[in-house]
Short mmCIF file of C-alpha atoms in Angstrom, two decimals:
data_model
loop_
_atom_site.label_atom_id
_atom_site.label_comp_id
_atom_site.label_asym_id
_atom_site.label_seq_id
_atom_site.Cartn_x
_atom_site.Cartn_y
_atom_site.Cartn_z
CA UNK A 1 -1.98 5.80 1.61
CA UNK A 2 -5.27 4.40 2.54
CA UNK A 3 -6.60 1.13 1.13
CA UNK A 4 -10.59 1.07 1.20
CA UNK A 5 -12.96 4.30 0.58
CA UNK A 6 -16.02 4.39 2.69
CA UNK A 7 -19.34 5.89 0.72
CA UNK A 8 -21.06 7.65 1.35
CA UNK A 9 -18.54 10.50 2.93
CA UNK A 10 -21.59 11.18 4.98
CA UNK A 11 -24.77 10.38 5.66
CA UNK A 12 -28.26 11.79 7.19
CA UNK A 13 -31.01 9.88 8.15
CA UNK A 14 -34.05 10.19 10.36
CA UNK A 15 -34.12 8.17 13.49
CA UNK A 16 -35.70 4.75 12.59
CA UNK A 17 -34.35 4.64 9.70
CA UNK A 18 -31.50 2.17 8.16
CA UNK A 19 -28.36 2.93 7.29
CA UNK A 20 -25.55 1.86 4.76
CA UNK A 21 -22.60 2.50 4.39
CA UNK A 22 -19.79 0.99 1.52
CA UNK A 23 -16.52 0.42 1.48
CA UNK A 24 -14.22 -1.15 -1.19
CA UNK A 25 -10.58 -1.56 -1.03
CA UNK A 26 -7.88 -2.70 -3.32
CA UNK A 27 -5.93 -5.92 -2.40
CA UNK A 28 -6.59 -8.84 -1.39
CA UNK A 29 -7.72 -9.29 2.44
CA UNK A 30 -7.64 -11.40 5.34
CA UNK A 31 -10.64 -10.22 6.77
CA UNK A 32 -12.20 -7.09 7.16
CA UNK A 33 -13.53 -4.75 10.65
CA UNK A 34 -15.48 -2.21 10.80
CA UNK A 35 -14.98 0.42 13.81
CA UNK A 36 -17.35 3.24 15.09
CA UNK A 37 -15.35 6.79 16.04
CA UNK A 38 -17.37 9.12 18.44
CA UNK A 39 -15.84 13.10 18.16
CA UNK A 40 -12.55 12.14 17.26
CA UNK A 41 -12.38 9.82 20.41
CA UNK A 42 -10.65 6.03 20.44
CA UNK A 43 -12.14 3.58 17.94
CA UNK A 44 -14.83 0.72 19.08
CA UNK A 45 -14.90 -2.52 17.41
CA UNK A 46 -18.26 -3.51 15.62
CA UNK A 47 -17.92 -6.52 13.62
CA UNK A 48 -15.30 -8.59 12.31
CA UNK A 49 -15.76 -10.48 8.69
CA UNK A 50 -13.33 -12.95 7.12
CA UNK A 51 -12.49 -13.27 3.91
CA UNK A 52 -14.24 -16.68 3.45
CA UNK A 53 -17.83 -15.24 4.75
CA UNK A 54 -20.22 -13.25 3.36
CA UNK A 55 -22.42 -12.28 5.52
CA UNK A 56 -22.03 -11.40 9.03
CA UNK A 57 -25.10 -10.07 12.02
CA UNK A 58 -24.51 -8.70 15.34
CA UNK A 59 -27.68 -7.48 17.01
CA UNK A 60 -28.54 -4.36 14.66
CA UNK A 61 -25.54 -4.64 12.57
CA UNK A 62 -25.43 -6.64 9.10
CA UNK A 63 -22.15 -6.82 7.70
CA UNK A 64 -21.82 -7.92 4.05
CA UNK A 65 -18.56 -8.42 1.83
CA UNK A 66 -17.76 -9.41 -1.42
CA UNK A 67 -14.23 -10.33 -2.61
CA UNK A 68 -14.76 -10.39 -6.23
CA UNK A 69 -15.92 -7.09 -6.11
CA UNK A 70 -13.24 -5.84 -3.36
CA UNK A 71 -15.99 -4.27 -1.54
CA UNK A 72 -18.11 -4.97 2.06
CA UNK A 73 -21.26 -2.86 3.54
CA UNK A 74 -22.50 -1.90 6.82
CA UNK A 75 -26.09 -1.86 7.29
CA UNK A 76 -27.47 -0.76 10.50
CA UNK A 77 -30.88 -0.91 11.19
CA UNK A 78 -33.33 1.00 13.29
CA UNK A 79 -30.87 3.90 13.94
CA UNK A 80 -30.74 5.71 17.16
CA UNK A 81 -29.63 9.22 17.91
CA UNK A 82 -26.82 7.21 19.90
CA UNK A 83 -25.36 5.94 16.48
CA UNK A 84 -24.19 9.12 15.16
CA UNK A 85 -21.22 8.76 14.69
CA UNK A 86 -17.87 8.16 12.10
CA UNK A 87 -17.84 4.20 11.04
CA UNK A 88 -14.29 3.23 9.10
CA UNK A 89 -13.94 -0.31 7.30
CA UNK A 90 -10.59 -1.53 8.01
CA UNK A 91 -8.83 -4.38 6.23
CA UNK A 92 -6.40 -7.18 7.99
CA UNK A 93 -3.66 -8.32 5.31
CA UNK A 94 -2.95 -11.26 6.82
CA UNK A 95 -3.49 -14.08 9.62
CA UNK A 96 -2.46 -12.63 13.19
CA UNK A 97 -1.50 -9.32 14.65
CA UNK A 98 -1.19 -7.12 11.91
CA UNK A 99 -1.66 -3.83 10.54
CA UNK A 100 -5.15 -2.26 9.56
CA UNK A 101 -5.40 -0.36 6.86
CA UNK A 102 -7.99 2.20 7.31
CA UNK A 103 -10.71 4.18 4.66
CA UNK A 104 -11.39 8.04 5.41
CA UNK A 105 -14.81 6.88 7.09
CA UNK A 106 -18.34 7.72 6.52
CA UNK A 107 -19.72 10.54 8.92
CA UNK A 108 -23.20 9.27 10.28
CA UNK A 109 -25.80 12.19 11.32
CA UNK A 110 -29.54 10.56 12.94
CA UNK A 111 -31.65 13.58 13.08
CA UNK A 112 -34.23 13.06 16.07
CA UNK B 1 -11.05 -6.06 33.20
CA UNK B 2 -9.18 -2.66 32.35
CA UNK B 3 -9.39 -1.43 28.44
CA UNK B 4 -6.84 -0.04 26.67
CA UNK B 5 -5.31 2.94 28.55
CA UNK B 6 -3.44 5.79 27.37
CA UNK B 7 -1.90 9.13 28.65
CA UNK B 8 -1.65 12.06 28.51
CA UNK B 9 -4.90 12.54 27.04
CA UNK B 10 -4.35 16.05 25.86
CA UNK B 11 -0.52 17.25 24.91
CA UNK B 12 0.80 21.00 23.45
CA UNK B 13 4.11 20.84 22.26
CA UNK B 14 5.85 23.50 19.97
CA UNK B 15 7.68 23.12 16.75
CA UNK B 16 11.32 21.26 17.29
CA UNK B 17 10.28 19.78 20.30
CA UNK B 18 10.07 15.67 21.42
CA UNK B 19 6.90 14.17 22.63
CA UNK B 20 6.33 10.65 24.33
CA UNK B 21 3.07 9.44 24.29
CA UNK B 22 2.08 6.14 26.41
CA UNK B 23 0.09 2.86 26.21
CA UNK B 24 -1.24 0.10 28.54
CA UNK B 25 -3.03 -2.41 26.62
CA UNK B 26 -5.92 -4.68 27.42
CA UNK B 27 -5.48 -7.18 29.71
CA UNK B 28 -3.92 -10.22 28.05
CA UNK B 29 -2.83 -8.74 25.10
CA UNK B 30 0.79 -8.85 24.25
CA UNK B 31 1.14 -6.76 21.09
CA UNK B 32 0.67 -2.99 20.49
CA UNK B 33 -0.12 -1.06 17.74
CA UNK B 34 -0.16 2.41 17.00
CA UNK B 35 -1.69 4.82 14.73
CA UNK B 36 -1.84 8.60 13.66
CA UNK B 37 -5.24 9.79 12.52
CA UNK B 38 -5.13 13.43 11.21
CA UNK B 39 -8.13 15.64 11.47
CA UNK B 40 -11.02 14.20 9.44
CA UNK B 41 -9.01 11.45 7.94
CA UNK B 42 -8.93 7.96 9.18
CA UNK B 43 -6.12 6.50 11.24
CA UNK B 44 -2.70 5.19 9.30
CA UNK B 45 -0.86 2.53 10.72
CA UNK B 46 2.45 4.03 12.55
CA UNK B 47 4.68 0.10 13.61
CA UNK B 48 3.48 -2.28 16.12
CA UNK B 49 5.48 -3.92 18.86
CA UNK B 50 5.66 -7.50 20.03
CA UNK B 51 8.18 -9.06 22.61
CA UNK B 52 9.62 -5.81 22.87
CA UNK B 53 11.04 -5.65 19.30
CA UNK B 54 9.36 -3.56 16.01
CA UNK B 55 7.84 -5.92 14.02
CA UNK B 56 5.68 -3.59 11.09
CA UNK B 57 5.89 -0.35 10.36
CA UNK B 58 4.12 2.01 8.59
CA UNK B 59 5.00 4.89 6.44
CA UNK B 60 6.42 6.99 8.80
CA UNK B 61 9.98 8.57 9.12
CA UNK B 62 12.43 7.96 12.06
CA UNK B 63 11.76 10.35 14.07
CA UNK B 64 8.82 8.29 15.07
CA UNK B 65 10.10 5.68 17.14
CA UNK B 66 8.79 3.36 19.92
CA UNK B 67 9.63 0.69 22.69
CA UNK B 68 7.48 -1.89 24.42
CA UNK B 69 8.53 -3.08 28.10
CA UNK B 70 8.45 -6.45 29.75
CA UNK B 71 4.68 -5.66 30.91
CA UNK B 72 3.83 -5.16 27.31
CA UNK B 73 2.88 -1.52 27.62
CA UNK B 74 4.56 0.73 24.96
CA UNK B 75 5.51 4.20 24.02
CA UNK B 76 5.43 6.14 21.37
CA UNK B 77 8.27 8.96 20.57
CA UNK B 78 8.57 11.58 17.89
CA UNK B 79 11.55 14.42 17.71
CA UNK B 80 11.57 17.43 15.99
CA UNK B 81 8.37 17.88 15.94
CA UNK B 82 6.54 19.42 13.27
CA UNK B 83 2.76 21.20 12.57
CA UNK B 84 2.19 18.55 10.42
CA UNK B 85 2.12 16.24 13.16
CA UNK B 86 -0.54 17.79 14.90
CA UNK B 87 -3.46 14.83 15.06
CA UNK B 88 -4.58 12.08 16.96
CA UNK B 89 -2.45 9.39 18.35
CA UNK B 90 -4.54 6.03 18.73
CA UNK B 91 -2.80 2.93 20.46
CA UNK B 92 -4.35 -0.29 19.89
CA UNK B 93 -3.94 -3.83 21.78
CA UNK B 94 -4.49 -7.17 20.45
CA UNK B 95 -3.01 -10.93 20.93
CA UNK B 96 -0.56 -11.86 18.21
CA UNK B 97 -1.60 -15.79 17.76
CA UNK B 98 -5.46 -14.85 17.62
CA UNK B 99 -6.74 -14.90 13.78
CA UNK B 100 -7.91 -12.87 12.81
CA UNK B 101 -7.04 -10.45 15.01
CA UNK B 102 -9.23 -7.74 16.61
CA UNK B 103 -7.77 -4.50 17.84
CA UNK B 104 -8.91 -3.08 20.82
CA UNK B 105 -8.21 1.09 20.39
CA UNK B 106 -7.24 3.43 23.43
CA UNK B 107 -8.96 6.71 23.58
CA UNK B 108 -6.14 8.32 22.15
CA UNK B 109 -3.75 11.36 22.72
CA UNK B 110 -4.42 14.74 21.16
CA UNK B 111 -1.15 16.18 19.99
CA UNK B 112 -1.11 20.09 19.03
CA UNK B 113 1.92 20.88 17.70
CA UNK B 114 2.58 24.62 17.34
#
C-alpha cells in the first residue's frame, strides 16, 4: 500500500511559471525525499527534508513540510520544458538504510 | 564515479517462467534496495540487502527472492512468473550508517511478462 498521495495527479503549466506539488502521508517520518521520474526511466534524487526542518532550497527547488499536518510541498520555480516530468514524495521511517515508501506521483506537463 | 548500474535493460519473459534481474550499486555504497513500480503507479518497496543477508522486505510473496555478493552488487529473482508482474524493476544503492539515507536509483529493468 502506498503511504503519501501526491496532488495534484497532474499538472500543466506554461514555461516560466511555478509549480507545486503536495504530498501528505500517514505516519510518522524520519524524513522525507522527493524524486523526479523521466518516461518511466530510474528515479533522480531532488531534495532531502528531515523531520525536524521545515523548510528546505536547492537552486530552483523549495521544499516545505509540516508534521502536524502529515504533509510536505514541492515548489519549483521558473519551470523549464526540461522539468516535465513525474515528481514522487517518498517517506524514510527511520534513521539509516531503509525502505521508502512511495505516493503515486504528480505528472508535470511545461507547455513551451 | 560510476552510478547505479543495472541489466538487462529490457527483458520478455512468458507466463511460468524465472527471471533474474541485476544490480551494481554506486560506488561506496554497501546496501541495495529494490523496488517494483507498475505502470503509472509509483515504486513499492520489494527487500533490501546488506552484508549479504535480507534485512526488510516488502509486501511481496516468495517467489521474489534476492542475494547480494561480497562486491555488494545484488540480484533480484522471481519464479513463476505472472502478467501481473509485468512493470518496472528499480534497484537503488545507498550507505547503511548515513542518516538519513539517500537512495541513489538505477535506470531500471523493463519486465514484460506474457
Amino acid at each position: 500500500s502506498q503511504q503519501g498521495e501526491e496532488d495534484p495527479q497532474a499538472l500543466s503549466i506554461q514555461e516560466g511559471e511555478n509549480a507545486t506539488m503536495n504530498c501528505s502521508y500517514k505516519t510518522s517520518i524520519n524524513n522525507l525525499q522527493w524524486y523526479r521520474q523521466n518516461s518511466g526511466r530510474g528515479l533522480v534524487h531532488l531534495i532531502l527534508i528531515r523531520s525536524n526542518e521545515r523548510e528546505k532550497h536547492s537552486g530552483r527547488l523549495r521544499v516545505t513540510l509540516d508534521t502536524s499536518k502529515k504533509s510536505s510541498s514541492l515548489l519549483i520555480t521558473a519551470s523549464r520544458a526540461a522539468d516535465t516530468a513525474s515528481y514522487f514524495c517518498a517517506t524514510g521511517l527511520i534513521q539509516g538504510a531503509q525502505k521508502l515508501v512511495f505516493g503515486q506521483g504528480t505528472r508535470l506537463t511545461i507547455n513551451p | 564515479d560510476a552510478g547505479v548500474t543495472q541489466s538487462p535493460t529490457h527483458l520478455i519473459k512468458t507466463r511460468g517462467q524465472q527471471v533474474t534481474l541485476r544490480c551494481s550499486p554506486k560506488s561506496g555504497h554497501d546496501t541495495v534496495s529494490w523496488y517494483q513500480q507498475a505502470l503509472g503507479q509509483g515504486p513499492q518497496f520489494i527487500f533490501q540487502y546488506y552484508e549479504e543477508e535480507e534485512r526488510q522486505r516488502g509486501n511481496f510473496p516468495d517467489r521474489f527472492s534476492g542475494h547480494q555478493f561480497p562486491n555488494y552488487s545484488s540480484e533480484l529473482n522471481v519464479n513463476a512468473l505472472l502478467l501481473g508482474d509485468s512493470a518496472l524493476y528499480l534497484c537503488a544503492s545507498s550507505f547503511m550508517t548515513s542518516n538519513p539515507d539517500t537512495q541513489y536509483f538505477g535506470p531500471g529493468t523493463r519486465l514484460t511478462v506474457l
